[in-house]
Coordinates of C-alpha atoms in Angstrom, one line a residue:
M29 CA 117.4 151.8 154.6
G30 CA 115.8 153.4 157.7
A31 CA 112.5 152.8 159.4
A32 CA 110.4 153.0 156.3
G33 CA 112.4 150.3 154.5
G34 CA 111.9 148.0 157.5
V35 CA 108.2 148.6 157.4
V36 CA 108.1 147.7 153.6
I37 CA 110.0 144.4 154.1
I38 CA 107.7 143.3 157.0
S39 CA 104.7 144.3 155.0
V40 CA 105.7 142.2 152.0
I41 CA 106.1 139.1 154.3
A42 CA 102.8 139.7 156.2
C43 CA 100.8 140.6 153.1
N44 CA 100.5 136.9 152.3
H45 CA 98.6 136.2 155.5
V46 CA 96.4 139.4 156.0
R47 CA 93.5 140.5 153.9
K48 CA 93.9 143.5 151.7
G49 CA 91.3 145.5 153.6
A50 CA 93.1 145.1 156.8
W51 CA 96.3 146.6 155.3
E52 CA 94.3 149.5 153.8
G53 CA 93.1 150.3 157.4
A54 CA 96.7 150.2 158.5
F55 CA 97.7 152.6 155.6
L56 CA 95.2 155.2 157.0
H57 CA 96.7 154.8 160.5
I58 CA 100.3 155.2 159.2
G59 CA 99.3 158.1 157.0
A60 CA 97.9 159.9 160.1
E61 CA 101.0 159.2 162.1
S62 CA 103.2 160.5 159.2
G63 CA 101.1 163.7 159.0
R64 CA 101.7 164.4 162.7
T65 CA 105.5 163.7 162.4
G66 CA 106.0 165.2 159.0
G67 CA 107.7 161.9 158.1
T68 CA 108.2 162.2 154.3
T69 CA 110.2 159.0 154.2
L70 CA 107.4 157.2 156.1
Q71 CA 104.8 158.5 153.7
A72 CA 106.9 157.1 150.8
G73 CA 107.1 153.8 152.6
T74 CA 103.4 153.7 153.1
F75 CA 102.7 154.3 149.5
A76 CA 105.1 151.5 148.6
I77 CA 103.3 149.2 150.9
H78 CA 100.0 150.0 149.2
L79 CA 101.5 149.2 145.7
I80 CA 103.1 146.0 146.9
C81 CA 99.9 144.7 148.6
Q82 CA 97.9 145.5 145.5
S83 CA 100.3 143.6 143.3
L84 CA 100.3 140.6 145.7
E85 CA 96.5 140.6 145.7
E86 CA 96.5 140.5 141.9
G87 CA 99.1 137.8 142.0
R88 CA 97.0 135.8 144.4
N89 CA 94.1 136.0 142.0
L90 CA 96.3 134.6 139.3
F91 CA 97.4 131.7 141.6
D92 CA 93.7 131.0 142.3
E93 CA 93.1 130.8 138.6
A94 CA 96.0 128.5 138.2
D95 CA 94.8 126.3 141.0
K96 CA 91.6 125.7 139.0
H97 CA 93.8 124.3 136.3
R98 CA 95.9 122.2 138.7
N99 CA 92.9 120.5 140.3
K100 CA 93.6 116.8 139.8
K101 CA 90.8 115.1 141.7
A102 CA 88.7 112.6 139.9
L103 CA 85.3 111.3 141.0
I104 CA 84.8 107.7 139.8
I105 CA 81.2 106.4 140.0
G106 CA 81.3 102.7 140.4
G107 CA 83.8 100.4 142.1
G108 CA 83.9 97.4 139.6
I109 CA 86.8 96.4 137.5
G110 CA 86.6 99.5 135.3
G111 CA 86.3 101.9 138.2
L112 CA 89.2 100.4 140.1
A113 CA 91.4 100.2 137.0
A114 CA 90.6 103.9 136.3
A115 CA 91.5 104.9 139.9
R116 CA 94.8 103.0 139.6
A117 CA 95.7 104.4 136.2
L118 CA 94.9 108.0 137.2
H119 CA 96.7 107.6 140.5
M120 CA 99.8 106.6 138.6
Q121 CA 99.6 109.9 136.8
G122 CA 99.3 111.9 140.0
W123 CA 95.6 112.2 140.4
E124 CA 93.7 112.0 143.6
C125 CA 90.8 109.6 143.1
C126 CA 87.5 109.0 145.0
V127 CA 85.7 105.9 144.0
C128 CA 82.0 106.2 144.9
E129 CA 80.3 102.8 145.2
K130 CA 76.6 102.4 146.2
A131 CA 77.2 99.0 147.9
D132 CA 79.8 96.4 148.7
S133 CA 77.7 93.6 147.1
G134 CA 80.2 91.0 146.2
A135 CA 82.0 90.4 142.9
G136 CA 80.2 87.6 140.9
A137 CA 82.0 84.5 139.6
G138 CA 84.9 84.0 137.3
I139 CA 86.5 86.1 134.6
V140 CA 88.8 85.3 131.7
L141 CA 91.7 87.6 131.1
A142 CA 93.1 87.2 127.6
A143 CA 96.5 88.5 126.5
N144 CA 95.3 92.1 126.0
A145 CA 93.8 92.1 129.5
M146 CA 97.1 90.7 131.0
K147 CA 99.1 93.4 129.2
A148 CA 96.8 96.1 130.7
L149 CA 97.1 94.5 134.1
D150 CA 100.9 94.5 133.8
R151 CA 100.8 98.2 133.0
L152 CA 98.7 98.8 136.1
G153 CA 101.2 96.9 138.2
A154 CA 98.7 94.0 138.9
G155 CA 99.8 91.3 136.5
D156 CA 102.0 89.3 138.8
A157 CA 99.4 89.2 141.6
V158 CA 96.8 88.0 139.2
R159 CA 99.1 85.2 138.0
A160 CA 99.8 84.2 141.6
Q161 CA 96.1 83.9 142.4
G162 CA 94.6 82.8 139.1
S163 CA 94.9 79.8 136.8
P164 CA 96.4 79.8 133.2
V165 CA 94.2 78.6 130.4
R166 CA 96.3 75.7 129.0
Q167 CA 93.6 74.2 126.8
G168 CA 90.8 75.4 124.7
L169 CA 88.7 72.4 123.7
I170 CA 85.3 72.9 122.1
R171 CA 83.1 69.9 121.7
T172 CA 79.5 68.9 121.0
W173 CA 77.0 68.3 123.8
D174 CA 77.6 64.6 123.6
G175 CA 81.4 64.8 123.6
K176 CA 82.5 64.9 120.0
R177 CA 85.4 67.2 119.3
I178 CA 84.7 70.3 117.2
T179 CA 88.1 72.1 117.5
R180 CA 90.9 72.8 119.9
L181 CA 92.2 76.3 120.2
P182 CA 96.0 76.6 119.8
V183 CA 96.5 78.2 123.3
E184 CA 100.3 77.6 123.4
E185 CA 100.9 79.2 120.0
Q186 CA 98.4 81.9 121.1
A187 CA 100.5 82.7 124.1
R188 CA 103.7 82.9 122.0
R189 CA 102.1 85.0 119.4
F190 CA 100.4 87.5 121.7
G191 CA 102.9 87.6 124.5
S192 CA 100.8 86.1 127.3
E193 CA 98.7 83.2 128.2
S194 CA 95.0 83.8 129.0
W195 CA 94.2 83.5 132.7
M196 CA 91.1 82.8 134.7
I197 CA 90.5 84.3 138.2
H198 CA 87.6 84.9 140.6
R199 CA 86.3 88.4 140.1
A200 CA 86.5 89.0 143.9
D201 CA 90.2 88.2 143.7
L202 CA 90.8 90.5 140.8
H203 CA 88.9 93.3 142.7
A204 CA 91.1 92.7 145.8
V205 CA 94.3 92.9 143.7
L206 CA 93.3 96.2 142.2
I207 CA 92.1 97.6 145.6
A208 CA 95.5 96.7 147.1
L209 CA 97.2 99.1 144.7
L210 CA 95.1 102.1 145.7
P211 CA 95.6 104.4 148.6
V212 CA 93.6 103.7 151.8
D213 CA 90.1 105.2 151.8
T214 CA 90.0 105.7 148.0
I215 CA 86.7 103.7 147.9
I216 CA 83.7 105.2 149.7
Y217 CA 80.7 102.8 150.0
G218 CA 77.1 103.9 150.5
R219 CA 77.3 106.6 147.8
R220 CA 74.5 106.2 145.3
L221 CA 74.7 108.9 142.6
V222 CA 71.5 111.0 142.2
R223 CA 72.8 113.8 139.9
F224 CA 75.8 115.9 139.0
E225 CA 76.4 119.4 137.8
Q226 CA 79.5 120.9 136.2
T227 CA 81.1 124.3 135.6
E228 CA 83.9 125.3 133.4
W229 CA 86.3 124.3 136.2
N230 CA 84.8 121.4 138.1
V231 CA 82.0 118.9 138.5
T232 CA 80.0 118.2 141.7
A233 CA 78.3 114.9 142.4
H234 CA 75.2 114.7 144.6
F235 CA 74.5 111.4 146.4
E236 CA 71.3 109.9 147.8
N237 CA 72.6 110.2 151.4
G238 CA 72.9 114.0 151.0
E239 CA 76.6 114.0 150.6
T240 CA 78.4 115.8 147.8
A241 CA 81.9 115.6 146.2
T242 CA 83.7 117.9 143.8
G243 CA 86.5 117.2 141.4
A244 CA 88.0 118.2 138.1
L245 CA 86.6 115.1 136.4
L246 CA 83.8 112.6 136.8
I247 CA 84.0 109.1 135.3
G248 CA 80.9 107.1 135.0
A249 CA 82.1 103.5 135.5
D250 CA 78.7 102.4 136.9
G251 CA 77.9 99.5 134.6
L252 CA 75.1 98.4 132.3
H253 CA 72.5 100.5 134.1
S254 CA 74.7 103.6 134.4
T255 CA 73.2 106.7 136.0
V256 CA 75.9 108.8 134.5
R257 CA 75.2 107.6 131.0
R258 CA 71.5 108.3 131.4
A259 CA 72.2 111.8 132.7
L260 CA 74.5 112.6 129.8
F261 CA 72.6 111.0 126.9
G262 CA 69.1 110.1 128.1
H263 CA 67.5 106.6 128.0
T264 CA 69.1 104.1 125.5
P265 CA 67.3 100.8 125.4
L266 CA 68.8 97.5 126.4
R267 CA 69.3 94.9 123.7
Y268 CA 68.5 91.3 124.8
A269 CA 71.0 88.7 123.7
G270 CA 68.4 86.0 123.2
F271 CA 69.8 83.8 126.0
T272 CA 69.9 83.8 129.8
A273 CA 73.1 82.8 131.7
F274 CA 73.7 80.6 134.7
R275 CA 77.1 80.8 136.5
G276 CA 78.6 78.9 139.3
I277 CA 81.8 78.1 141.2
C278 CA 82.4 74.7 142.7
R279 CA 85.2 72.6 144.3
F280 CA 85.9 69.8 141.9
P281 CA 89.1 67.6 141.6
E282 CA 91.0 69.0 138.7
A283 CA 92.3 65.5 138.0
R284 CA 88.7 64.5 137.2
I285 CA 88.0 67.4 134.9
A286 CA 91.4 66.9 133.2
G287 CA 90.7 63.2 132.7
D288 CA 87.5 64.0 130.9
V289 CA 88.2 67.1 128.9
G290 CA 91.5 68.7 129.9
E291 CA 91.9 71.8 131.9
G292 CA 89.1 73.7 130.3
F293 CA 86.4 73.2 127.7
E294 CA 83.2 74.4 126.1
A295 CA 80.4 72.1 125.0
W296 CA 77.8 73.3 122.4
G297 CA 74.3 71.9 122.0
P298 CA 71.2 73.2 120.2
G299 CA 70.5 76.6 121.7
V300 CA 72.6 75.8 124.8
R301 CA 76.3 76.2 125.6
F302 CA 78.3 75.1 128.7
G303 CA 81.9 75.9 129.7
A304 CA 84.1 75.2 132.6
T305 CA 87.7 76.0 133.6
P306 CA 89.8 76.2 136.8
I307 CA 90.2 79.7 138.3
G308 CA 92.7 79.0 141.0
R309 CA 92.7 78.0 144.6
G310 CA 91.1 74.6 143.6
D311 CA 87.9 76.3 142.3
I312 CA 86.2 75.5 139.0
F313 CA 84.1 78.2 137.3
W314 CA 81.3 77.1 135.0
F315 CA 78.6 78.8 132.9
A316 CA 75.6 77.8 130.9
A317 CA 74.0 80.0 128.2
V318 CA 70.4 78.9 127.4
N319 CA 68.3 80.4 124.6
A320 CA 65.2 81.7 126.2
P321 CA 62.7 84.6 126.0
E322 CA 63.6 87.7 127.9
G323 CA 62.7 87.6 131.6
F324 CA 63.4 83.8 132.0
T325 CA 65.8 84.3 134.9
V326 CA 65.2 81.8 137.8
P327 CA 65.0 83.0 141.4
P328 CA 67.3 81.7 144.1
G329 CA 66.4 78.2 145.3
G330 CA 65.5 76.9 141.9
R331 CA 68.6 77.7 139.8
K332 CA 70.5 74.5 140.2
P333 CA 67.5 72.3 139.2
A334 CA 66.7 74.6 136.3
V335 CA 70.2 74.4 134.8
L336 CA 70.4 70.7 135.3
A337 CA 67.1 70.3 133.5
H338 CA 68.7 71.9 130.4
L339 CA 71.9 69.7 130.6
R340 CA 70.7 66.3 131.5
G341 CA 72.5 63.6 129.5
W342 CA 75.4 65.9 128.4
A343 CA 78.9 64.2 128.3
S344 CA 80.9 64.1 131.5
P345 CA 81.7 66.1 133.6
V346 CA 78.9 68.7 132.8
E347 CA 76.3 67.3 135.2
A348 CA 78.9 66.4 137.9
L349 CA 80.2 70.0 137.9
I350 CA 76.7 71.4 138.5
E351 CA 75.9 68.8 141.1
A352 CA 79.1 69.8 143.0
T353 CA 77.9 73.4 143.2
D354 CA 76.0 74.7 146.1
E355 CA 72.6 76.2 145.2
T356 CA 73.5 79.5 146.8
A357 CA 76.6 79.7 144.5
V358 CA 74.5 79.6 141.3
L359 CA 73.8 82.9 139.7
S360 CA 71.2 83.5 137.0
H361 CA 70.6 86.6 134.8
D362 CA 69.5 87.7 131.4
V363 CA 72.2 89.0 129.1
F364 CA 72.1 92.4 127.5
D365 CA 74.2 95.0 125.6
R366 CA 73.3 98.4 124.1
T367 CA 73.7 100.0 120.8
P368 CA 77.1 101.8 120.8
L369 CA 77.0 105.5 121.4
P370 CA 78.7 108.0 119.0
R371 CA 80.4 109.7 121.9
W372 CA 80.9 109.2 125.7
S373 CA 81.8 112.6 127.1
E374 CA 80.3 116.0 127.9
G375 CA 82.5 118.7 129.4
R376 CA 84.3 117.2 132.4
V377 CA 82.2 114.0 132.5
T378 CA 82.9 110.8 130.6
L379 CA 82.0 107.1 130.6
L380 CA 84.1 104.0 130.9
G381 CA 83.7 100.2 130.7
D382 CA 80.1 98.8 130.6
A383 CA 78.7 102.3 131.2
A384 CA 80.2 103.3 127.8
H385 CA 80.0 100.1 125.8
P386 CA 78.2 97.2 127.4
M387 CA 78.9 94.1 125.4
L388 CA 77.8 90.5 125.4
P389 CA 80.3 88.0 127.1
N390 CA 80.9 85.9 124.1
L391 CA 84.4 87.2 123.4
G392 CA 85.4 87.4 127.1
Q393 CA 86.3 91.1 126.7
G394 CA 84.2 93.1 129.1
G395 CA 86.8 93.5 131.8
A396 CA 89.6 93.8 129.3
Q397 CA 88.0 96.7 127.4
A398 CA 87.3 98.5 130.7
M399 CA 91.0 98.2 131.7
E400 CA 92.1 99.4 128.2
D401 CA 89.8 102.4 128.6
A402 CA 91.4 103.2 132.0
L403 CA 94.9 103.3 130.6
V404 CA 94.0 105.3 127.5
L405 CA 92.0 107.8 129.6
A406 CA 95.0 108.3 132.0
R407 CA 97.3 108.8 129.1
A408 CA 95.0 111.3 127.4
L409 CA 94.7 113.3 130.7
A410 CA 98.5 113.4 131.0
E411 CA 99.0 114.5 127.4
A412 CA 96.3 117.3 127.5
D413 CA 97.0 118.4 131.1
P414 CA 95.4 120.6 132.4
D415 CA 92.7 120.6 129.7
V416 CA 90.3 117.9 130.9
P417 CA 87.6 118.3 128.2
Q418 CA 90.3 118.1 125.5
A419 CA 91.6 114.9 127.1
L420 CA 88.2 113.3 127.1
T421 CA 87.7 114.1 123.5
A422 CA 91.0 112.4 122.7
Y423 CA 90.1 109.5 124.9
E424 CA 86.8 108.7 123.2
R425 CA 88.3 109.3 119.7
S426 CA 90.9 106.7 120.5
R427 CA 88.6 104.1 122.0
L428 CA 85.3 104.3 120.2
P429 CA 86.2 102.4 117.0
R430 CA 87.7 99.5 118.9
T431 CA 85.0 99.1 121.5
T432 CA 82.3 99.5 118.9
R433 CA 83.8 96.6 117.0
V434 CA 84.0 94.4 120.1
V435 CA 80.3 95.1 120.9
R436 CA 79.4 94.2 117.3
D437 CA 81.5 91.0 117.1
S438 CA 80.4 89.8 120.5
R439 CA 76.8 89.9 119.4
R440 CA 77.7 88.1 116.1
M441 CA 79.6 85.4 118.1
G442 CA 76.5 84.9 120.3
W443 CA 74.4 84.2 117.2
L444 CA 77.0 81.7 116.0
V445 CA 77.4 79.7 119.2
Q446 CA 73.7 79.6 120.2
L447 CA 72.5 78.1 116.9
E448 CA 69.5 75.8 117.3
H449 CA 68.8 74.5 113.8
P450 CA 70.5 71.1 113.1
A451 CA 71.6 72.0 109.6
A452 CA 73.1 75.3 110.6
I453 CA 74.9 73.6 113.5
A454 CA 76.4 71.0 111.2
I455 CA 77.7 73.6 108.8
R456 CA 79.2 75.7 111.6
N457 CA 80.9 72.6 113.2
R458 CA 82.3 71.5 109.8
I459 CA 83.8 74.9 109.1
L460 CA 85.5 75.1 112.6
R461 CA 86.9 71.6 112.3
A462 CA 88.5 72.5 109.0
M463 CA 89.9 75.8 110.1
P464 CA 93.8 75.8 110.4
P465 CA 95.2 76.9 113.8
G466 CA 97.1 79.7 112.0
L467 CA 93.9 81.1 110.7
Q468 CA 92.2 80.9 114.1
L469 CA 95.0 83.0 115.6
Q470 CA 95.0 85.5 112.7
R471 CA 91.4 86.2 113.3
L472 CA 92.2 87.1 116.9
D473 CA 95.1 89.5 116.1
W474 CA 93.0 92.6 116.3
L475 CA 91.4 91.6 119.5
I476 CA 93.8 89.9 122.0
G477 CA 97.0 90.9 120.2
H478 CA 96.2 94.5 120.9
D479 CA 98.3 96.7 123.2
V480 CA 96.9 100.1 124.0
F481 CA 100.4 101.7 124.0
H482 CA 101.5 100.3 120.6

């Protein structure tokens, strides 16, 4: 092969690490040397080096282009249930995720996880941990404010029909379960999104603290007041539910609550509703929904007396549960949703959970729908890889009809359970008392019998 052949082989190896311009300088030097020596073979080798380096440079450009397609970093704005579920679902598909959360501000009170939510958690690898920390819903008693039975939901038959019991758990515990499934440092606190910009190949987020982050995908999981939603689609007004909510967690002997109403119950009065159920670790979660004009929320320090004022004289153990709750553990807030959007995505940016489809809590589906979103999004990204915009189109096409229906039916349920007129209440209660258990379950098939992968 001779000296020139050796130069060619060394050049091929080194050309991966040296800029093209440096090699062209070397070509001139070698050409000059070959002119002095008359080395025809060396001249041929020099020409071969030039062609090889040119080809490698072109190949490197192709690899750079391919790298743009292989970019699998997702920026997730919001570290609630939806954001954490999205990070877990995408991580399971090989994505690197960065969850950007503005503050570590706690995780609220209790959350119900119906059968469809438990199926989603099982697919995320979190179901067993939730069952270990939460409490199953073993009874669904609905009664009047003064203790008369309206109906009892067939929870055992529901579990057999839909493949899982419903579970209650503290939101903070659910957050911890999901966080434990993510790589360390996935969540970065102190990042409040200001704006984002996208190109054909990536999207860059700009944060209030001056930091930036770039990925192939940005997911707005930043809740009811989503910055991402506003940037994509402008201002969309909140819709007030017509009632404000109080929520609390207390320590209360389960034997006492079981003696009065079983393991969990709701009580309905004119324009007021109360519910309570164990959520694990000896804690009882309760809520009260009170018809009121928008802006009625009570500041800290007066919430416990305010909710007691609405529920004085209600059948046991309503007042006792509230009395057992520390004032600092009582939350108060107005309840809102928004009119469903016709689409959620633009380019490489999409919405998920309450940012996409905020819903009233009357069907207990906010967290469940966010987790379903996460799984469907991850599947769409895997199927369309590496075409992120195409995946986002498929994702929203799959999810929009279902979430729109949940938003609509949650609002309708709110109207039904918050009735004030005595005649309307009497008709409602009579219909519910007469409804066979099988019909109750049939009406839930589409909602909690749903599995995103079937």
